[in-house]
Every structure is written in structure tokens, then in C-alpha cells.
Amino acid sequence: MASRAKATIFDIAREAGVSKSTVSLVLQGSGLIRPETAVKVRKAIEDVGYVYNRGAANLRKAHSNVIGMVINDLTNPFFAELAVGMERVFQSAGIVPFIANTAENPVRQEEVLKSLMEQGVAGLIVSPARGTTPGAFRRLETAGVPVVFAMRRLPESRIPVIAPDNHRGAFLATAHLIGKGHRRLVFFGGTSDLVVYQERLGGFREACETLGIAARDTLVVQGETSRRGGIACLETALAMAEPPTAALCFNDAVAFGVMLALRKRGLEPGTDFAVVGFDDVVEAEHYMPALTSVSVDTAGLGERAAHVMLKMIQSRTTRAEDHIGAVNLVVRESCGPNRSAELGLGDAA
Amino acid sequence: MASRAKATIFDIAREAGVSKSTVSLVLQGSGLIRPETAVKVRKAIEDVGYVYNRGAANLRKAHSNVIGMVINDLTNPFFAELAVGMERVFQSAGIVPFIANTAENPVRQEEVLKSLMEQGVAGLIVSPARGTTPGAFRRLETAGVPVVFAMRRLPESRIPVIAPDNHRGAFLATAHLIGKGHRRLVFFGGTSDLVVYQERLGGFREACETLGIAARDTLVVQGETSRRGGIACLETALAMAEPPTAALCFNDAVAFGVMLALRKRGLEPGTDFAVVGFDDVVEAEHYMPALTSVSVDTAGLGERAAHVMLKMIQSRTTRAEDHIGAVNLVVRESCGPNRSAELGLGDAA
DNA sequence: TTGATTTATTGGAACGTTCCATTTATAGGC
DNA sequence: GCCTATAAATGGAACGTTCCAATAAATCAA
């Protein structure tokens, strides 16, 4: 049952009556080997129950074929989608990416990065944890390991970023709400330590300004980027003197929370209060009411990130261009019909 | 920018004016080293930007400290919860588990397992993909790598299993439905190639039999274990001559799909048709109506699996006891009020 | 047949660690 | 001051691969 000492290429060599070098060549699929010999060797490999020791190999080879994916919150389905997109690409390149979760914890992230480096990864795709310090990736950089950021970025860093056009997405969504006739708007969820937050809030603000919403009619309520955070945000907003009538949410999770809280208060999302989400996760379509959301093509961005990574590894560089993915607003039911009539205004969108 | 040749313990040794062996000892936190020397070495490590080469180390050490988690569907939030539970345990043991996704594809799973083995994992926690062949884990076994199955099992295999009590969970849920006064029941979703399916369906059947539901009043509709599968199942069931009034769903995803489909037909889940889910994912609580579901303490099972794994590694065995986790029914709103009155029956639950 | 060329195979050194057996330094006992 | 015991540091071999240079075998041109 429990095997004796692990088999090595020497064992195979003996079994097949060749030298260790020949075995090595076969293992690497070299064309220099006579087909019959290769067959013989492969049979020995099978018989002996040999398992290749990549660690030993990497001692000589410059490149390992391990790529790590460091994700800040695995329980968010959004990131699972991202991971799936990447895997599609890596699979066809014959690479098995290893995923590690940092649970939004910079200390854990440090450990994870260290461990991955020690493992000798060829490259890393990272969605950095909130509160990541600027120096967290310096070790990677000095070690010359290619890194790309996906979805999130760090305030100042030369590491290439693959992310959606957050500003434009927020702008589109906000314009949609204004077009529907809303005049008192709120931005729900997220905290200012995330660059993404700045970008989305920026899009929101620009839309309000250019489309003639006074600053005093726009509200910002920070909060957790989760369902729970959304619930809390709505409570806060409705407690105001002149509560808003429409919300752009930092992400879909927040939007779900907001809709939930509306229902609990006897308000109907869509008709009584308009809500737009961000990310367009699969659930958005299936919610009641279906959530209008900014679609960012998560899986597509994942694929993109994987491609960039592959190219970086191949060309032995640690630099690459940023890639800002197109976004578009998917209009469903959570913003209800136009309010124009009610307010005596034309359709402004 | 791009660093020159990677630093090794020799470089540190030179820098710190000691021997490579001393550096190695410091790296391993040996108490044999004079504290001042250790400090000196650690400083050199920092200065040089050294990164430990675990591959090289594993060449000599018997044990790597890598543990792999092989998961069949990362996009199912259920598995993300499982992963999170495991990580809690591994983190406190100073281990970074690597997660790999098989996307429910046995071929991909084969690749993933191979890659993990080549990496020299110390152990593997696996939720096997549907359609896994019996031989898929033989290599692992002959290599003496500890493996535990989490949540799912293979028909015949000596590998220890950590899973919830599916039979009992299904029994409880079904009894609940019957207690509510339902007499025509259906089991929705899943396919018979999964052992879990057999177990859950078994509990459903036993409850029906012992609580006096005739076999001709129970229906089974197989289907995908996803929202989409749930939608399809409901369509099928409602097209029958005498449609059921209550469903036990293979998992929560199916249940969500069923509720969605009900709404689309103008039926209200809970009052017009009762539905129970399985797994009790976090969304269950937040759904409209909130989903009654069998809670399996996913994260707890993850922790358990991790502990078992740790113990197996420590005691160098590939055997361990199965662990069947307790379940309990979380009653929410998706089964509505009792039907007893309507049917002239007492409360049987 | 001989030498040159091509095709297949091979031995040895190297990769960066750990671990064991030694050596060297320090302290203690008398 | 000498011997012994303990503490601290060290050199060398080993781990399982890859790669290079070298060899051996087969083919070819003359």
C-alpha cells in the first residue's frame, strides 16, 4: 500500500534499460529519441508508478510553469467568475493555476505571496486586498516575477492593471437614472481606500454635474461592499430629511441589500426607488425585480489578464500595458418606468 | 530592475560572514544558533532580497508543506464557503492551501491532480468531479499521498470522507413538507451518478414511505444542479396531470430556480407551492421569500476536513475515519403556513 | 575501406537546499 | 593549566532533475 521510496528517473532508466538522460529526454517529449525507445520508457514509467518531481526540475530549469491567482474574496461570486475566465486560458496553455484566497486581509496576503514566491511561481495575477501597503509587491518586483493586477489596482504602482472602465460605467448608470427623471441621487457602498471606489464615485459625480444635478442633491453613503452593507446604506439614506429616489450601488451585492431593505420597508424596488448595481453578476438577471447593472464582462477580463500574463512570461518582462475593459449598462427592471411625465420633463437620456 | 541571478543561501552566507549551513539553520529557526548570529543573518537575508527556494528544500526534506484543495465548481458559493472553512484551519497551522478548480470535468481533474502531485503536495482535499472514474485516485494512493473527500464521495473507495448527513437532511425536510399537509411531493434536480444524489433521494423516499405517502404520489425529476436546472424541473413537474404541491430540491441553487419559475408563472412560492432547499447557502436567508433549507454547516465541514488532513499528514497515514456532519432544517418562508386546516388534518410534524 | 555526417544515447556537473558528522570556540571543574 | 562537557558553526554528501559535451552507432560519399 504505502509505496517504498519514491521512484526516480534512475529507477525508470534501469527498468527500461536506458540511461537517466534518455528518460529525461522522453519526459520532455524530445524528438531526439527513437520512437521505440520512447515507448519502452513510457511503459516503464507507467509500471513503476513514477511521478515527476517538478521541484527538482525547477532547480535547473529557469522557469516553473506554475501561475498563482491571488484573490481577495473567494466568496464573492464575482471573483469566482474572474477565476473561471482565467482558467479557460491557462487550461489551453497546459497550465494549472493555483488559487489562493487572502480574505481581504493584507497580512494573510503577505503570507500568501511569500508562499507562492517560495514555490517559484512563474507569474501572479492578483486582486489586491483592501489596505494593501504600497511595498507589498516590492519583493515580487525585485525578484522579477511578472505580476498583473486584475479588477483592482493600487494607488501608485507600475504593475499593469486589467480592469473595467469604472468611471464610464458609473457615468452611464447615473445618466440612466437621471434620464428616468430622478433628481435626488445617492451613491451607496464602498469605502474611499479602494481605487475602484474613487473611479466609480468619480463617474457618478461627473454625470451629476454635466447633467445638471446640483451637488446638494447628490448624496454619498459609504459602507461595506456586501448585502449587509447595502441594507445599512438604505437605512441611512431614508432617514434623511429629503431622501433620494434613486441609487447607484458600488456593486451588485450592495444593490441586492438595498432591494432587500426596500422590500422590508414596504417599498418596491423599481417603482418606489430606483437602484442600479455594478458588475452584473449572474444573479442580477434572476433577481426579483431583475437588477439593472453595469456589465463588466468579468470572465472576459479574466481571460485578458491571463493572456497578458502569458505574454509577459514569454517575453521575460515585468511590464505590460494596462487594459481597461469596455462596460455597458444592462437595463432590467430595478429602475422602473420613466418618471419624466410625473415631473413634467422630457426624456433626457 | 530585473534582478540578476537569484540569491541563494551562499550569497547570504558571504554577506553575513558565516557558512551556508548556519544560514540554513537560521532559516529553519533552529535554536542552535547564537541570537546575535541569527540577527546578522536575517539582516543579510533582507538586504540581499533573498527568497527561499522550497523546491530545493523539498528535495531533501521528506515533507512539503503544500496542501491542495481540488474543487469541482468554484462558482458555486457553497464550495467557496467550504474553502473558507478549510483556510481558517490551515492558516493557523501556517499553511497556505492552493485551490484548484476542475469545473466538474474529470479530464481537467486528472490534469489538476497530476500537476499537484508533481508539485509534491503533502495532502489533498478533494470534492471529486462528477463522472470521476474509480481509478482516478489510484496514483495518489500508490504514492502514499493522504487524500480526503469533502462533501462528495466516490461509489467505492477507501478514501476517508467528510460530508453532511444527506439522508437525514432529506428526511427532515421531507417530513417537514408532509407535516405542512402536502401529499404530492417531488424531488427536484441532480442526477443519479452522484452518490450525494442517492443519499438525498433515499432520505426523501424513506420519509415518504414511513409517513404514509404513496409511491405514486411521489415524483422525481432529475436535472442540472443549478438555477437553470431548477427552472426546467418545475416546468416539467407542472406539466403533469396531477402536479405536486411541494418540492425538496437537490440543493439551494435548484430551489432558487424553482422559485423563480414559480413567480414567472404567477405562482407564489410558499403559498402556492412549497419548496425546500439543501445546503443553506448564505443567500437562502436573503431570498424573497426566504428559503427553508437543510443547513449542513459547510464551513464547519471544511474545518473538519482540514483537521483530518493535518492529522493524517502528521501520523503519515493515508487512512482516517469518515465524518458525517450533523444537519438541521432551517425553517423560513418558502413553505408557507400549514395546509393542515385546508386538508382537514392535524399537525403531523 | 575510410573519413565525414547524422542520429541516438550517455555520463557528469550543476541547481539550492538539508542533514549528518566534524571541527572550533567557550565554559566549567579540578 | 589541563581535561572534559557543552555550545556554536561548518564542510560535504545527498536529493531528482536538466543540460552540455562527449560518445557510440548508423548512414553516406568518395
PDB file of N, CA and C (backbone and C1' of nucleotides) in Angstrom, chain A residues 5-11 50-51 53 55-57 59-60, chain B residues 10 20 53-63, chain C residues 13-19, chain D residues 12-18:
ATOM      1  N   ALA A   5      10.350   3.948  -1.170  1.00  0.00           N
ATOM      2  CA  ALA A   5      10.935   5.206  -1.629  1.00  0.00           C
ATOM      3  C   ALA A   5      10.390   5.559  -3.014  1.00  0.00           C
ATOM      4  N   LYS A   6      10.174   6.828  -3.222  1.00  0.00           N
ATOM      5  CA  LYS A   6       9.626   7.292  -4.492  1.00  0.00           C
ATOM      6  C   LYS A   6      10.537   6.911  -5.655  1.00  0.00           C
ATOM      7  N   ALA A   7       9.902   6.577  -6.756  1.00  0.00           N
ATOM      8  CA  ALA A   7      10.678   6.225  -7.947  1.00  0.00           C
ATOM      9  C   ALA A   7      11.254   7.477  -8.585  1.00  0.00           C
ATOM     10  N   THR A   8      12.457   7.364  -9.109  1.00  0.00           N
ATOM     11  CA  THR A   8      13.098   8.488  -9.789  1.00  0.00           C
ATOM     12  C   THR A   8      13.392   8.079 -11.228  1.00  0.00           C
ATOM     13  N   ILE A   9      13.927   9.003 -11.980  1.00  0.00           N
ATOM     14  CA  ILE A   9      14.242   8.660 -13.355  1.00  0.00           C
ATOM     15  C   ILE A   9      15.285   7.546 -13.430  1.00  0.00           C
ATOM     16  N   PHE A  10      16.080   7.396 -12.364  1.00  0.00           N
ATOM     17  CA  PHE A  10      17.057   6.307 -12.360  1.00  0.00           C
ATOM     18  C   PHE A  10      16.358   4.945 -12.333  1.00  0.00           C
ATOM     19  N   ASP A  11      15.311   4.867 -11.545  1.00  0.00           N
ATOM     20  CA  ASP A  11      14.558   3.616 -11.470  1.00  0.00           C
ATOM     21  C   ASP A  11      13.966   3.274 -12.827  1.00  0.00           C
ATOM     22  N   TYR A  50       5.746   6.081 -11.517  1.00  0.00           N
ATOM     23  CA  TYR A  50       6.621   7.239 -11.320  1.00  0.00           C
ATOM     24  C   TYR A  50       5.836   8.537 -11.283  1.00  0.00           C
ATOM     25  N   VAL A  51       6.208   9.441 -10.398  1.00  0.00           N
ATOM     26  CA  VAL A  51       5.666  10.794 -10.511  1.00  0.00           C
ATOM     27  C   VAL A  51       6.788  11.810 -10.584  1.00  0.00           C
ATOM     28  N   ASN A  53       9.044  14.941 -10.514  1.00  0.00           N
ATOM     29  CA  ASN A  53       9.344  15.872  -9.427  1.00  0.00           C
ATOM     30  C   ASN A  53       9.684  17.245  -9.997  1.00  0.00           C
ATOM     31  N   GLY A  55       9.813  20.055  -8.584  1.00  0.00           N
ATOM     32  CA  GLY A  55      10.701  20.851  -7.751  1.00  0.00           C
ATOM     33  C   GLY A  55      12.148  20.637  -8.153  1.00  0.00           C
ATOM     34  N   ALA A  56      12.501  19.385  -8.328  1.00  0.00           N
ATOM     35  CA  ALA A  56      13.869  19.072  -8.728  1.00  0.00           C
ATOM     36  C   ALA A  56      14.165  19.662 -10.099  1.00  0.00           C
ATOM     37  N   ALA A  57      13.191  19.543 -10.977  1.00  0.00           N
ATOM     38  CA  ALA A  57      13.393  20.043 -12.332  1.00  0.00           C
ATOM     39  C   ALA A  57      13.616  21.552 -12.323  1.00  0.00           C
ATOM     40  N   LEU A  59      14.955  23.302 -10.303  1.00  0.00           N
ATOM     41  CA  LEU A  59      16.272  23.654  -9.809  1.00  0.00           C
ATOM     42  C   LEU A  59      17.196  23.968 -10.987  1.00  0.00           C
ATOM     43  N   ARG A  60      16.973  23.276 -12.068  1.00  0.00           N
ATOM     44  CA  ARG A  60      17.797  23.518 -13.249  1.00  0.00           C
ATOM     45  C   ARG A  60      17.119  24.426 -14.250  1.00  0.00           C
TER      46      ARG A  60
ATOM     47  N   PHE B  10      24.152  30.782  -0.183  1.00  0.00           N
ATOM     48  CA  PHE B  10      25.570  31.069  -0.263  1.00  0.00           C
ATOM     49  C   PHE B  10      25.818  32.576  -0.275  1.00  0.00           C
ATOM     50  N   LYS B  20      27.079  28.514   4.797  1.00  0.00           N
ATOM     51  CA  LYS B  20      25.754  28.225   4.260  1.00  0.00           C
ATOM     52  C   LYS B  20      24.934  27.437   5.267  1.00  0.00           C
ATOM     53  N   ASN B  53      13.929  28.913  -1.569  1.00  0.00           N
ATOM     54  CA  ASN B  53      13.559  28.013  -2.657  1.00  0.00           C
ATOM     55  C   ASN B  53      13.045  26.699  -2.083  1.00  0.00           C
ATOM     56  N   ARG B  54      11.733  26.632  -1.970  1.00  0.00           N
ATOM     57  CA  ARG B  54      11.131  25.483  -1.321  1.00  0.00           C
ATOM     58  C   ARG B  54      11.308  24.204  -2.144  1.00  0.00           C
ATOM     59  N   GLY B  55      11.400  24.389  -3.444  1.00  0.00           N
ATOM     60  CA  GLY B  55      11.603  23.224  -4.300  1.00  0.00           C
ATOM     61  C   GLY B  55      12.905  22.514  -3.959  1.00  0.00           C
ATOM     62  N   ALA B  56      13.948  23.303  -3.823  1.00  0.00           N
ATOM     63  CA  ALA B  56      15.248  22.740  -3.489  1.00  0.00           C
ATOM     64  C   ALA B  56      15.203  22.071  -2.118  1.00  0.00           C
ATOM     65  N   ALA B  57      14.542  22.738  -1.205  1.00  0.00           N
ATOM     66  CA  ALA B  57      14.459  22.199   0.153  1.00  0.00           C
ATOM     67  C   ALA B  57      13.729  20.859   0.157  1.00  0.00           C
ATOM     68  N   ASN B  58      12.653  20.801  -0.604  1.00  0.00           N
ATOM     69  CA  ASN B  58      11.850  19.575  -0.599  1.00  0.00           C
ATOM     70  C   ASN B  58      12.619  18.377  -1.158  1.00  0.00           C
ATOM     71  N   LEU B  59      13.664  18.694  -1.881  1.00  0.00           N
ATOM     72  CA  LEU B  59      14.478  17.629  -2.450  1.00  0.00           C
ATOM     73  C   LEU B  59      15.087  16.788  -1.317  1.00  0.00           C
ATOM     74  N   ARG B  60      15.399  17.461  -0.229  1.00  0.00           N
ATOM     75  CA  ARG B  60      15.979  16.765   0.912  1.00  0.00           C
ATOM     76  C   ARG B  60      14.934  16.415   1.961  1.00  0.00           C
ATOM     77  N   LYS B  61      14.117  17.387   2.275  1.00  0.00           N
ATOM     78  CA  LYS B  61      13.084  17.129   3.275  1.00  0.00           C
ATOM     79  C   LYS B  61      12.065  16.156   2.706  1.00  0.00           C
ATOM     80  N   ALA B  62      11.555  15.312   3.565  1.00  0.00           N
ATOM     81  CA  ALA B  62      10.552  14.370   3.101  1.00  0.00           C
ATOM     82  C   ALA B  62       9.255  15.110   2.773  1.00  0.00           C
ATOM     83  N   HIS B  63       8.922  16.080   3.633  1.00  0.00           N
ATOM     84  CA  HIS B  63       7.611  16.697   3.534  1.00  0.00           C
ATOM     85  C   HIS B  63       7.617  18.088   2.947  1.00  0.00           C
TER      86      HIS B  63
ATOM     87  P    DA C  13      32.081  15.577 -12.907  1.00  0.00           P
ATOM     88  O5'  DA C  13      31.423  17.042 -12.918  1.00  0.00           O
ATOM     89  C5'  DA C  13      31.545  17.844 -14.090  1.00  0.00           C
ATOM     90  C4'  DA C  13      30.480  18.918 -14.088  1.00  0.00           C
ATOM     91  C3'  DA C  13      30.304  19.641 -12.746  1.00  0.00           C
ATOM     92  O3'  DA C  13      30.086  21.001 -13.041  1.00  0.00           O
ATOM     93  C1'  DA C  13      28.257  18.722 -13.382  1.00  0.00           C
ATOM     94  P    DA C  14      30.304  22.123 -11.947  1.00  0.00           P
ATOM     95  O5'  DA C  14      28.837  22.759 -11.794  1.00  0.00           O
ATOM     96  C5'  DA C  14      28.133  23.226 -12.940  1.00  0.00           C
ATOM     97  C4'  DA C  14      26.666  23.221 -12.642  1.00  0.00           C
ATOM     98  C3'  DA C  14      26.287  23.849 -11.285  1.00  0.00           C
ATOM     99  O3'  DA C  14      25.602  25.063 -11.529  1.00  0.00           O
ATOM    100  C1'  DA C  14      25.080  21.836 -11.707  1.00  0.00           C
ATOM    101  P    DC C  15      25.459  26.104 -10.348  1.00  0.00           P
ATOM    102  O5'  DC C  15      23.916  25.997  -9.960  1.00  0.00           O
ATOM    103  C5'  DC C  15      22.897  26.190 -10.915  1.00  0.00           C
ATOM    104  C4'  DC C  15      21.618  25.624 -10.355  1.00  0.00           C
ATOM    105  C3'  DC C  15      21.416  25.942  -8.879  1.00  0.00           C
ATOM    106  O3'  DC C  15      20.612  27.117  -8.774  1.00  0.00           O
ATOM    107  C1'  DC C  15      20.823  23.677  -9.428  1.00  0.00           C
ATOM    108  P    DG C  16      21.001  28.245  -7.750  1.00  0.00           P
ATOM    109  O5'  DG C  16      20.351  27.713  -6.398  1.00  0.00           O
ATOM    110  C5'  DG C  16      18.944  27.610  -6.315  1.00  0.00           C
ATOM    111  C4'  DG C  16      18.572  26.922  -5.025  1.00  0.00           C
ATOM    112  C3'  DG C  16      19.157  27.572  -3.769  1.00  0.00           C
ATOM    113  O3'  DG C  16      18.142  27.605  -2.797  1.00  0.00           O
ATOM    114  C1'  DG C  16      19.747  25.309  -3.836  1.00  0.00           C
ATOM    115  P    DT C  17      18.268  28.373  -1.428  1.00  0.00           P
ATOM    116  O5'  DT C  17      17.554  27.337  -0.500  1.00  0.00           O
ATOM    117  C5'  DT C  17      18.119  26.648   0.534  1.00  0.00           C
ATOM    118  C4'  DT C  17      17.649  25.217   0.507  1.00  0.00           C
ATOM    119  C3'  DT C  17      17.905  24.507   1.800  1.00  0.00           C
ATOM    120  O3'  DT C  17      16.741  24.544   2.585  1.00  0.00           O
ATOM    121  C1'  DT C  17      18.663  23.210  -0.065  1.00  0.00           C
ATOM    122  P    DT C  18      16.880  24.276   4.158  1.00  0.00           P
ATOM    123  O5'  DT C  18      17.272  22.729   4.221  1.00  0.00           O
ATOM    124  C5'  DT C  18      16.273  21.754   3.953  1.00  0.00           C
ATOM    125  C4'  DT C  18      16.834  20.385   4.252  1.00  0.00           C
ATOM    126  C3'  DT C  18      17.150  20.157   5.732  1.00  0.00           C
ATOM    127  O3'  DT C  18      16.708  18.836   6.035  1.00  0.00           O
ATOM    128  C1'  DT C  18      19.092  19.815   4.429  1.00  0.00           C
ATOM    129  P    DC C  19      16.442  18.410   7.554  1.00  0.00           P
ATOM    130  O5'  DC C  19      17.638  17.406   7.840  1.00  0.00           O
ATOM    131  C5'  DC C  19      17.901  16.369   6.911  1.00  0.00           C
ATOM    132  C4'  DC C  19      19.280  15.807   7.175  1.00  0.00           C
ATOM    133  C3'  DC C  19      19.632  15.747   8.667  1.00  0.00           C
ATOM    134  O3'  DC C  19      20.179  14.472   8.906  1.00  0.00           O
ATOM    135  C1'  DC C  19      21.322  16.855   7.471  1.00  0.00           C
TER     136       DC C  19
ATOM    137  P    DG D  12      34.838  20.319   2.098  1.00  0.00           P
ATOM    138  O5'  DG D  12      33.743  19.143   2.053  1.00  0.00           O
ATOM    139  C5'  DG D  12      33.791  18.151   3.089  1.00  0.00           C
ATOM    140  C4'  DG D  12      32.751  17.073   2.811  1.00  0.00           C
ATOM    141  C3'  DG D  12      32.473  16.805   1.337  1.00  0.00           C
ATOM    142  O3'  DG D  12      32.183  15.425   1.216  1.00  0.00           O
ATOM    143  C1'  DG D  12      30.492  17.539   2.356  1.00  0.00           C
ATOM    144  P    DA D  13      32.139  14.686  -0.208  1.00  0.00           P
ATOM    145  O5'  DA D  13      30.754  13.889  -0.150  1.00  0.00           O
ATOM    146  C5'  DA D  13      30.454  13.149   1.029  1.00  0.00           C
ATOM    147  C4'  DA D  13      28.949  12.920   1.101  1.00  0.00           C
ATOM    148  C3'  DA D  13      28.317  12.456  -0.215  1.00  0.00           C
ATOM    149  O3'  DA D  13      27.338  11.494   0.115  1.00  0.00           O
ATOM    150  C1'  DA D  13      27.248  14.414   0.513  1.00  0.00           C
ATOM    151  P    DA D  14      26.791  10.457  -0.968  1.00  0.00           P
ATOM    152  O5'  DA D  14      25.238  10.831  -1.057  1.00  0.00           O
ATOM    153  C5'  DA D  14      24.443  10.848   0.126  1.00  0.00           C
ATOM    154  C4'  DA D  14      23.250  11.746  -0.125  1.00  0.00           C
ATOM    155  C3'  DA D  14      22.531  11.481  -1.452  1.00  0.00           C
ATOM    156  O3'  DA D  14      21.265  10.930  -1.171  1.00  0.00           O
ATOM    157  C1'  DA D  14      22.776  13.817  -0.982  1.00  0.00           C
ATOM    158  P    DC D  15      20.458  10.179  -2.322  1.00  0.00           P
ATOM    159  O5'  DC D  15      19.250  11.173  -2.619  1.00  0.00           O
ATOM    160  C5'  DC D  15      18.351  11.607  -1.600  1.00  0.00           C
ATOM    161  C4'  DC D  15      17.635  12.834  -2.101  1.00  0.00           C
ATOM    162  C3'  DC D  15      17.210  12.728  -3.565  1.00  0.00           C
ATOM    163  O3'  DC D  15      15.855  12.293  -3.617  1.00  0.00           O
ATOM    164  C1'  DC D  15      18.116  14.892  -3.014  1.00  0.00           C
ATOM    165  P    DG D  16      15.459  11.126  -4.669  1.00  0.00           P
ATOM    166  O5'  DG D  16      15.189  11.984  -5.988  1.00  0.00           O
ATOM    167  C5'  DG D  16      14.110  12.900  -5.978  1.00  0.00           C
ATOM    168  C4'  DG D  16      14.131  13.694  -7.259  1.00  0.00           C
ATOM    169  C3'  DG D  16      14.163  12.834  -8.528  1.00  0.00           C
ATOM    170  O3'  DG D  16      13.273  13.425  -9.456  1.00  0.00           O
ATOM    171  C1'  DG D  16      15.973  14.330  -8.533  1.00  0.00           C
ATOM    172  P    DT D  17      12.854  12.744 -10.816  1.00  0.00           P
ATOM    173  O5'  DT D  17      12.811  14.039 -11.731  1.00  0.00           O
ATOM    174  C5'  DT D  17      13.690  14.252 -12.770  1.00  0.00           C
ATOM    175  C4'  DT D  17      14.135  15.690 -12.743  1.00  0.00           C
ATOM    176  C3'  DT D  17      14.699  16.132 -14.081  1.00  0.00           C
ATOM    177  O3'  DT D  17      13.680  16.800 -14.794  1.00  0.00           O
ATOM    178  C1'  DT D  17      16.166  16.714 -12.266  1.00  0.00           C
ATOM    179  P    DT D  18      13.894  16.973 -16.386  1.00  0.00           P
ATOM    180  O5'  DT D  18      15.118  17.990 -16.488  1.00  0.00           O
ATOM    181  C5'  DT D  18      14.911  19.360 -16.199  1.00  0.00           C
ATOM    182  C4'  DT D  18      16.158  20.137 -16.554  1.00  0.00           C
ATOM    183  C3'  DT D  18      16.465  20.157 -18.039  1.00  0.00           C
ATOM    184  O3'  DT D  18      16.889  21.473 -18.352  1.00  0.00           O
ATOM    185  C1'  DT D  18      18.304  19.252 -16.842  1.00  0.00           C
TER     186       DT D  18
END
